[in-house]
């Protein structure tokens, strides 16, 4: 996508590194713009990214909400929304895996690899576009939540922090999905595999019901898995509650997930 200058002299090594960094960022932004245009021009992508999470909000708010008892300010709707935001951010990562697998099958990745562009641009551009999509999805869900009765009880700054944590969680899961898409290389396989590991993590958590309502043997897993830890922190930010212990654990989990799966995704990309 860009013509690289040829720098032969050792004194120009630092300049070369800066130029390559600039070209890499430029290439990644071009790929991100391309992925966002695809998202905007395919109605099915917009449906699954925005309409489906809204349906979850309405379903749990008005169908299951009356049967679930929680002891939090504002009742079940305020308990529900942090979980819905985290779940929707995680489910939105399906788009990362499916998109990469589809482009491998169509030969798009091979074309990218043959072009004079940074090797990191495909993965970085995809994650940048997905981060923007996640933010749009989370904002839409929050607006719908406000329409059905959700309210922040801990101030504007804590509310913004909750949204940021939800988006960060979604980005971390996108890194996992990127590895799955690049490793499995098949759209149908990616969809089946994503459901197999993501559904249990999100539903066997504190997203929709208190962990204390689960069988004792299941509580051990539910309390200590990353989805519950991050959702509990989001809920504390939204409603008020202890922050520091859950916040530290949440950040550690996010760092660990990204540190493990970004290198794995890069390795899988190089093996295509």
Tab-separated table of C-alpha atoms in Angstrom:
chain	number	residue	atom	x	y	z
A	1	UNK	CA	0.000	0.000	0.000
A	2	UNK	CA	2.991	2.287	0.535
A	3	UNK	CA	6.394	2.558	-1.173
A	4	UNK	CA	9.108	2.021	1.399
A	5	UNK	CA	12.306	4.077	1.078
A	6	UNK	CA	15.516	2.040	0.829
A	7	UNK	CA	17.900	3.067	3.583
A	8	UNK	CA	21.362	1.513	3.300
A	9	UNK	CA	23.493	3.499	5.702
A	10	UNK	CA	23.801	2.343	9.342
A	11	UNK	CA	23.332	5.931	10.556
A	12	UNK	CA	19.773	5.833	9.205
A	13	UNK	CA	18.647	2.819	11.283
A	14	UNK	CA	16.667	4.924	13.771
A	15	UNK	CA	15.017	6.852	10.951
A	16	UNK	CA	14.147	3.575	9.252
A	17	UNK	CA	12.489	2.218	12.403
A	18	UNK	CA	10.408	5.377	12.769
A	19	UNK	CA	9.405	5.224	9.111
A	20	UNK	CA	8.391	1.577	9.404
A	21	UNK	CA	6.339	2.391	12.506
A	22	UNK	CA	4.616	5.224	10.670
A	23	UNK	CA	3.905	3.012	7.658
A	24	UNK	CA	2.634	0.232	9.930
A	25	UNK	CA	0.167	2.558	11.656
A	26	UNK	CA	-0.943	3.991	8.306
A	27	UNK	CA	-1.521	0.507	6.859
A	28	UNK	CA	-3.438	-0.590	9.958
A	29	UNK	CA	-5.712	2.450	9.734
A	30	UNK	CA	-6.428	1.687	6.074
A	31	UNK	CA	-7.373	-1.898	6.951
A	32	UNK	CA	-9.532	-0.626	9.841
A	33	UNK	CA	-11.356	1.761	7.491
A	34	UNK	CA	-11.933	-1.088	5.043
A	35	UNK	CA	-13.355	-3.360	7.769
A	36	UNK	CA	-15.672	-0.613	9.027
A	37	UNK	CA	-16.978	0.025	5.501
A	38	UNK	CA	-17.734	-3.697	5.132
A	39	UNK	CA	-19.605	-3.593	8.452
A	40	UNK	CA	-21.660	-0.571	7.414
A	41	UNK	CA	-22.564	-1.984	4.006
A	42	UNK	CA	-23.722	-5.431	5.173
A	43	UNK	CA	-27.031	-5.160	7.111
A	44	UNK	CA	-26.579	-8.605	8.709
A	45	UNK	CA	-23.403	-7.422	10.461
A	46	UNK	CA	-25.195	-4.387	11.902
A	47	UNK	CA	-28.076	-6.606	13.050
A	48	UNK	CA	-25.889	-8.982	15.034
A	49	UNK	CA	-23.732	-6.175	16.419
A	50	UNK	CA	-26.554	-3.907	17.615
A	51	UNK	CA	-30.040	-5.433	17.324
A	52	UNK	CA	-29.191	-8.748	18.974
A	53	UNK	CA	-27.818	-7.164	22.200
A	54	UNK	CA	-30.887	-4.926	22.364
A	55	UNK	CA	-33.074	-8.033	22.178
A	56	UNK	CA	-31.131	-9.525	25.103
A	57	UNK	CA	-31.764	-6.366	27.166
A	58	UNK	CA	-35.502	-6.442	26.517
A	59	UNK	CA	-35.764	-10.213	26.996
A	60	UNK	CA	-34.045	-10.301	30.394
A	61	UNK	CA	-35.596	-7.031	31.554
A	62	UNK	CA	-39.217	-7.916	30.871
A	63	UNK	CA	-39.355	-11.734	30.641
A	64	UNK	CA	-36.907	-13.001	33.257
A	65	UNK	CA	-36.449	-9.903	35.407
A	66	UNK	CA	-39.561	-10.441	37.494
A	67	UNK	CA	-38.447	-13.929	38.502
A	68	UNK	CA	-34.909	-13.004	39.594
A	69	UNK	CA	-34.415	-11.379	42.992
A	70	UNK	CA	-31.326	-9.222	43.599
A	71	UNK	CA	-30.368	-6.896	46.421
A	72	UNK	CA	-28.941	-3.892	44.576
A	73	UNK	CA	-30.027	-0.255	44.161
A	74	UNK	CA	-32.542	0.049	41.341
A	75	UNK	CA	-33.473	-3.626	41.254
A	76	UNK	CA	-32.774	-6.198	38.585
A	77	UNK	CA	-32.398	-3.795	35.650
A	78	UNK	CA	-29.425	-2.102	37.347
A	79	UNK	CA	-27.965	-5.507	38.198
A	80	UNK	CA	-28.488	-6.689	34.609
A	81	UNK	CA	-26.958	-3.921	32.498
A	82	UNK	CA	-23.247	-4.391	33.384
A	83	UNK	CA	-23.642	-8.087	32.596
A	84	UNK	CA	-25.402	-7.391	29.299
A	85	UNK	CA	-22.679	-4.918	28.283
A	86	UNK	CA	-19.906	-7.422	29.065
A	87	UNK	CA	-21.745	-10.272	27.351
A	88	UNK	CA	-22.473	-8.208	24.245
A	89	UNK	CA	-18.857	-7.049	24.048
A	90	UNK	CA	-17.718	-10.674	24.256
A	91	UNK	CA	-20.237	-11.920	21.682
A	92	UNK	CA	-19.265	-9.105	19.321
A	93	UNK	CA	-15.834	-10.739	19.120
A	94	UNK	CA	-17.434	-13.436	16.934
A	95	UNK	CA	-17.118	-10.904	14.125
A	96	UNK	CA	-13.334	-10.894	14.500
A	97	UNK	CA	-12.991	-14.658	14.169
A	98	UNK	CA	-15.586	-15.045	11.424
A	99	UNK	CA	-14.212	-12.115	9.415
A	100	UNK	CA	-10.629	-13.394	9.505
A	101	UNK	CA	-11.689	-16.973	8.676
A	102	UNK	CA	-13.830	-15.755	5.755
A	103	UNK	CA	-10.967	-13.667	4.356
A	104	UNK	CA	-8.615	-16.650	4.587
A	105	UNK	CA	-11.115	-18.807	2.674
A	106	UNK	CA	-11.639	-16.120	0.008
A	107	UNK	CA	-7.902	-15.571	-0.430
A	108	UNK	CA	-8.007	-11.966	0.798
A	109	UNK	CA	-5.306	-12.585	3.407
A	110	UNK	CA	-3.033	-14.038	0.704
A	111	UNK	CA	-3.502	-10.864	-1.330
A	112	UNK	CA	-2.671	-8.726	1.697
A	113	UNK	CA	0.471	-10.751	2.332
A	114	UNK	CA	1.616	-10.175	-1.265
A	115	UNK	CA	1.261	-6.392	-0.970
A	116	UNK	CA	3.948	-3.953	0.269
A	117	UNK	CA	2.304	-3.420	3.635
A	118	UNK	CA	3.189	-4.064	7.259
A	119	UNK	CA	2.573	-7.646	8.353
A	120	UNK	CA	0.979	-6.397	11.567
A	121	UNK	CA	-1.528	-4.194	9.714
A	122	UNK	CA	-4.133	-6.918	9.062
A	123	UNK	CA	-4.422	-7.957	12.690
A	124	UNK	CA	-4.005	-4.464	14.167
A	125	UNK	CA	-6.446	-2.960	11.671
A	126	UNK	CA	-9.043	-5.620	12.418
A	127	UNK	CA	-8.733	-5.066	16.183
A	128	UNK	CA	-8.966	-1.275	15.705
A	129	UNK	CA	-12.160	-1.601	13.658
A	130	UNK	CA	-13.599	-4.070	16.154
A	131	UNK	CA	-12.829	-1.699	19.026
A	132	UNK	CA	-14.855	1.019	17.302
A	133	UNK	CA	-17.714	-1.410	16.670
A	134	UNK	CA	-17.606	-2.480	20.308
A	135	UNK	CA	-17.851	1.113	21.469
A	136	UNK	CA	-20.860	1.768	19.214
A	137	UNK	CA	-22.550	-1.417	20.440
A	138	UNK	CA	-21.950	-0.580	24.101
A	139	UNK	CA	-23.284	2.966	23.710
A	140	UNK	CA	-26.452	1.693	21.976
A	141	UNK	CA	-27.002	-0.884	24.732
A	142	UNK	CA	-26.530	1.773	27.395
A	143	UNK	CA	-29.114	4.040	25.721
A	144	UNK	CA	-31.594	1.166	25.571
A	145	UNK	CA	-30.817	0.386	29.206
A	146	UNK	CA	-31.626	3.951	30.198
A	147	UNK	CA	-34.890	3.688	28.268
A	148	UNK	CA	-35.930	0.620	30.309
A	149	UNK	CA	-34.949	2.029	33.699
A	150	UNK	CA	-31.205	1.560	34.217
A	151	UNK	CA	-29.385	4.339	36.093
A	152	UNK	CA	-25.816	4.929	37.280
A	153	UNK	CA	-25.551	5.373	41.055
A	154	UNK	CA	-21.840	6.111	41.387
A	155	UNK	CA	-21.187	9.259	39.373
A	156	UNK	CA	-20.233	10.082	35.802
A	157	UNK	CA	-16.528	9.205	36.125
A	158	UNK	CA	-17.282	5.731	37.468
A	159	UNK	CA	-19.865	5.234	34.718
A	160	UNK	CA	-17.323	6.106	32.030
A	161	UNK	CA	-14.831	3.753	33.701
A	162	UNK	CA	-17.438	0.977	33.585
A	163	UNK	CA	-17.937	1.481	29.852
A	164	UNK	CA	-14.169	1.545	29.310
A	165	UNK	CA	-13.761	-1.710	31.226
A	166	UNK	CA	-16.522	-3.325	29.153
A	167	UNK	CA	-14.871	-2.264	25.887
A	168	UNK	CA	-11.445	-3.402	27.155
A	169	UNK	CA	-12.955	-6.789	28.005
A	170	UNK	CA	-14.408	-7.018	24.508
A	171	UNK	CA	-11.025	-6.185	22.953
A	172	UNK	CA	-9.355	-8.900	25.036
A	173	UNK	CA	-11.918	-11.447	23.822
A	174	UNK	CA	-11.369	-10.180	20.261
A	175	UNK	CA	-7.708	-11.183	20.648
A	176	UNK	CA	-8.861	-14.707	21.541
A	177	UNK	CA	-11.244	-14.710	18.584
A	178	UNK	CA	-8.523	-13.463	16.224
A	179	UNK	CA	-6.375	-16.429	17.177
A	180	UNK	CA	-9.333	-18.808	16.695
A	181	UNK	CA	-10.160	-17.385	13.268
A	182	UNK	CA	-6.553	-17.506	12.053
A	183	UNK	CA	-5.909	-20.975	13.507
A	184	UNK	CA	-9.144	-22.697	12.432
A	185	UNK	CA	-9.444	-20.910	9.051
A	186	UNK	CA	-13.030	-22.087	8.481
A	187	UNK	CA	-16.079	-19.896	9.057
A	188	UNK	CA	-18.463	-22.662	10.149
A	189	UNK	CA	-15.893	-24.221	12.458
A	190	UNK	CA	-15.145	-20.850	14.028
A	191	UNK	CA	-18.829	-20.231	14.740
A	192	UNK	CA	-19.294	-23.621	16.408
A	193	UNK	CA	-16.101	-23.348	18.428
A	194	UNK	CA	-16.937	-19.812	19.579
A	195	UNK	CA	-20.288	-20.922	20.949
A	196	UNK	CA	-18.648	-23.876	22.695
A	197	UNK	CA	-16.333	-21.820	24.904
A	198	UNK	CA	-17.924	-18.366	25.113
A	199	UNK	CA	-21.477	-19.342	26.089
A	200	UNK	CA	-20.472	-21.258	29.245
A	201	UNK	CA	-18.150	-18.471	30.375
A	202	UNK	CA	-20.787	-15.754	30.037
A	203	UNK	CA	-23.806	-17.648	31.348
A	204	UNK	CA	-21.988	-19.419	34.194
A	205	UNK	CA	-21.077	-16.067	35.692
A	206	UNK	CA	-22.679	-13.227	37.603
A	207	UNK	CA	-23.889	-11.597	34.364
A	208	UNK	CA	-27.584	-12.455	34.778
A	209	UNK	CA	-28.064	-14.075	38.184
A	210	UNK	CA	-26.200	-13.908	41.516
A	211	UNK	CA	-23.555	-16.600	41.813
A	212	UNK	CA	-25.008	-17.508	45.226
A	213	UNK	CA	-28.119	-18.880	43.479
A	214	UNK	CA	-26.061	-21.565	41.710
A	215	UNK	CA	-25.235	-25.035	43.095
A	216	UNK	CA	-22.280	-24.953	45.472
A	217	UNK	CA	-20.038	-27.005	43.158
A	218	UNK	CA	-20.678	-24.562	40.312
A	219	UNK	CA	-20.090	-21.478	42.467
A	220	UNK	CA	-16.404	-22.361	42.808
A	221	UNK	CA	-15.910	-21.955	39.058
A	222	UNK	CA	-18.339	-19.057	38.611
A	223	UNK	CA	-16.764	-16.916	41.339
A	224	UNK	CA	-13.190	-17.275	40.098
A	225	UNK	CA	-13.500	-17.082	36.329
A	226	UNK	CA	-12.555	-13.801	34.565
A	227	UNK	CA	-16.022	-12.940	33.251
A	228	UNK	CA	-17.492	-12.834	36.761
A	229	UNK	CA	-14.563	-10.834	38.146
A	230	UNK	CA	-14.807	-8.211	35.392
A	231	UNK	CA	-18.617	-7.976	35.518
A	232	UNK	CA	-18.557	-7.590	39.299
A	233	UNK	CA	-16.104	-4.720	38.912
A	234	UNK	CA	-18.294	-3.111	36.250
A	235	UNK	CA	-21.288	-3.481	38.561
A	236	UNK	CA	-19.380	-1.867	41.449
A	237	UNK	CA	-18.434	1.048	39.193
A	238	UNK	CA	-22.055	1.508	38.097
A	239	UNK	CA	-23.827	0.985	41.410
A	240	UNK	CA	-21.198	1.742	44.031
A	241	UNK	CA	-19.161	-0.785	45.959
A	242	UNK	CA	-15.610	-2.007	46.671
A	243	UNK	CA	-13.388	-1.287	43.686
A	244	UNK	CA	-9.706	-1.895	44.277
A	245	UNK	CA	-9.482	-5.690	44.715
A	246	UNK	CA	-11.798	-6.419	41.792
A	247	UNK	CA	-10.183	-3.695	39.700
A	248	UNK	CA	-6.703	-5.141	40.124
A	249	UNK	CA	-7.904	-8.660	39.323
A	250	UNK	CA	-9.770	-7.375	36.249
A	251	UNK	CA	-6.717	-5.571	34.895
A	252	UNK	CA	-4.518	-8.608	35.530
A	253	UNK	CA	-6.944	-10.884	33.680
A	254	UNK	CA	-7.135	-8.488	30.713
A	255	UNK	CA	-3.350	-8.213	30.507
A	256	UNK	CA	-2.901	-11.987	30.745
A	257	UNK	CA	-5.483	-12.692	28.028
A	258	UNK	CA	-4.001	-10.124	25.633
A	259	UNK	CA	-0.399	-11.156	26.397
A	260	UNK	CA	-1.185	-14.792	25.612
A	261	UNK	CA	-3.418	-14.512	22.554
A	262	UNK	CA	-1.854	-11.628	20.597
A	263	UNK	CA	1.416	-13.602	20.107
A	264	UNK	CA	-0.601	-16.731	19.276
A	265	UNK	CA	-2.624	-14.784	16.693
A	266	UNK	CA	0.548	-13.346	15.146
A	267	UNK	CA	2.077	-16.817	14.986
A	268	UNK	CA	-1.040	-18.225	13.310
A	269	UNK	CA	-1.045	-15.360	10.789
A	270	UNK	CA	2.566	-16.062	9.846
A	271	UNK	CA	1.723	-19.738	9.245
A	272	UNK	CA	-1.071	-19.066	6.773
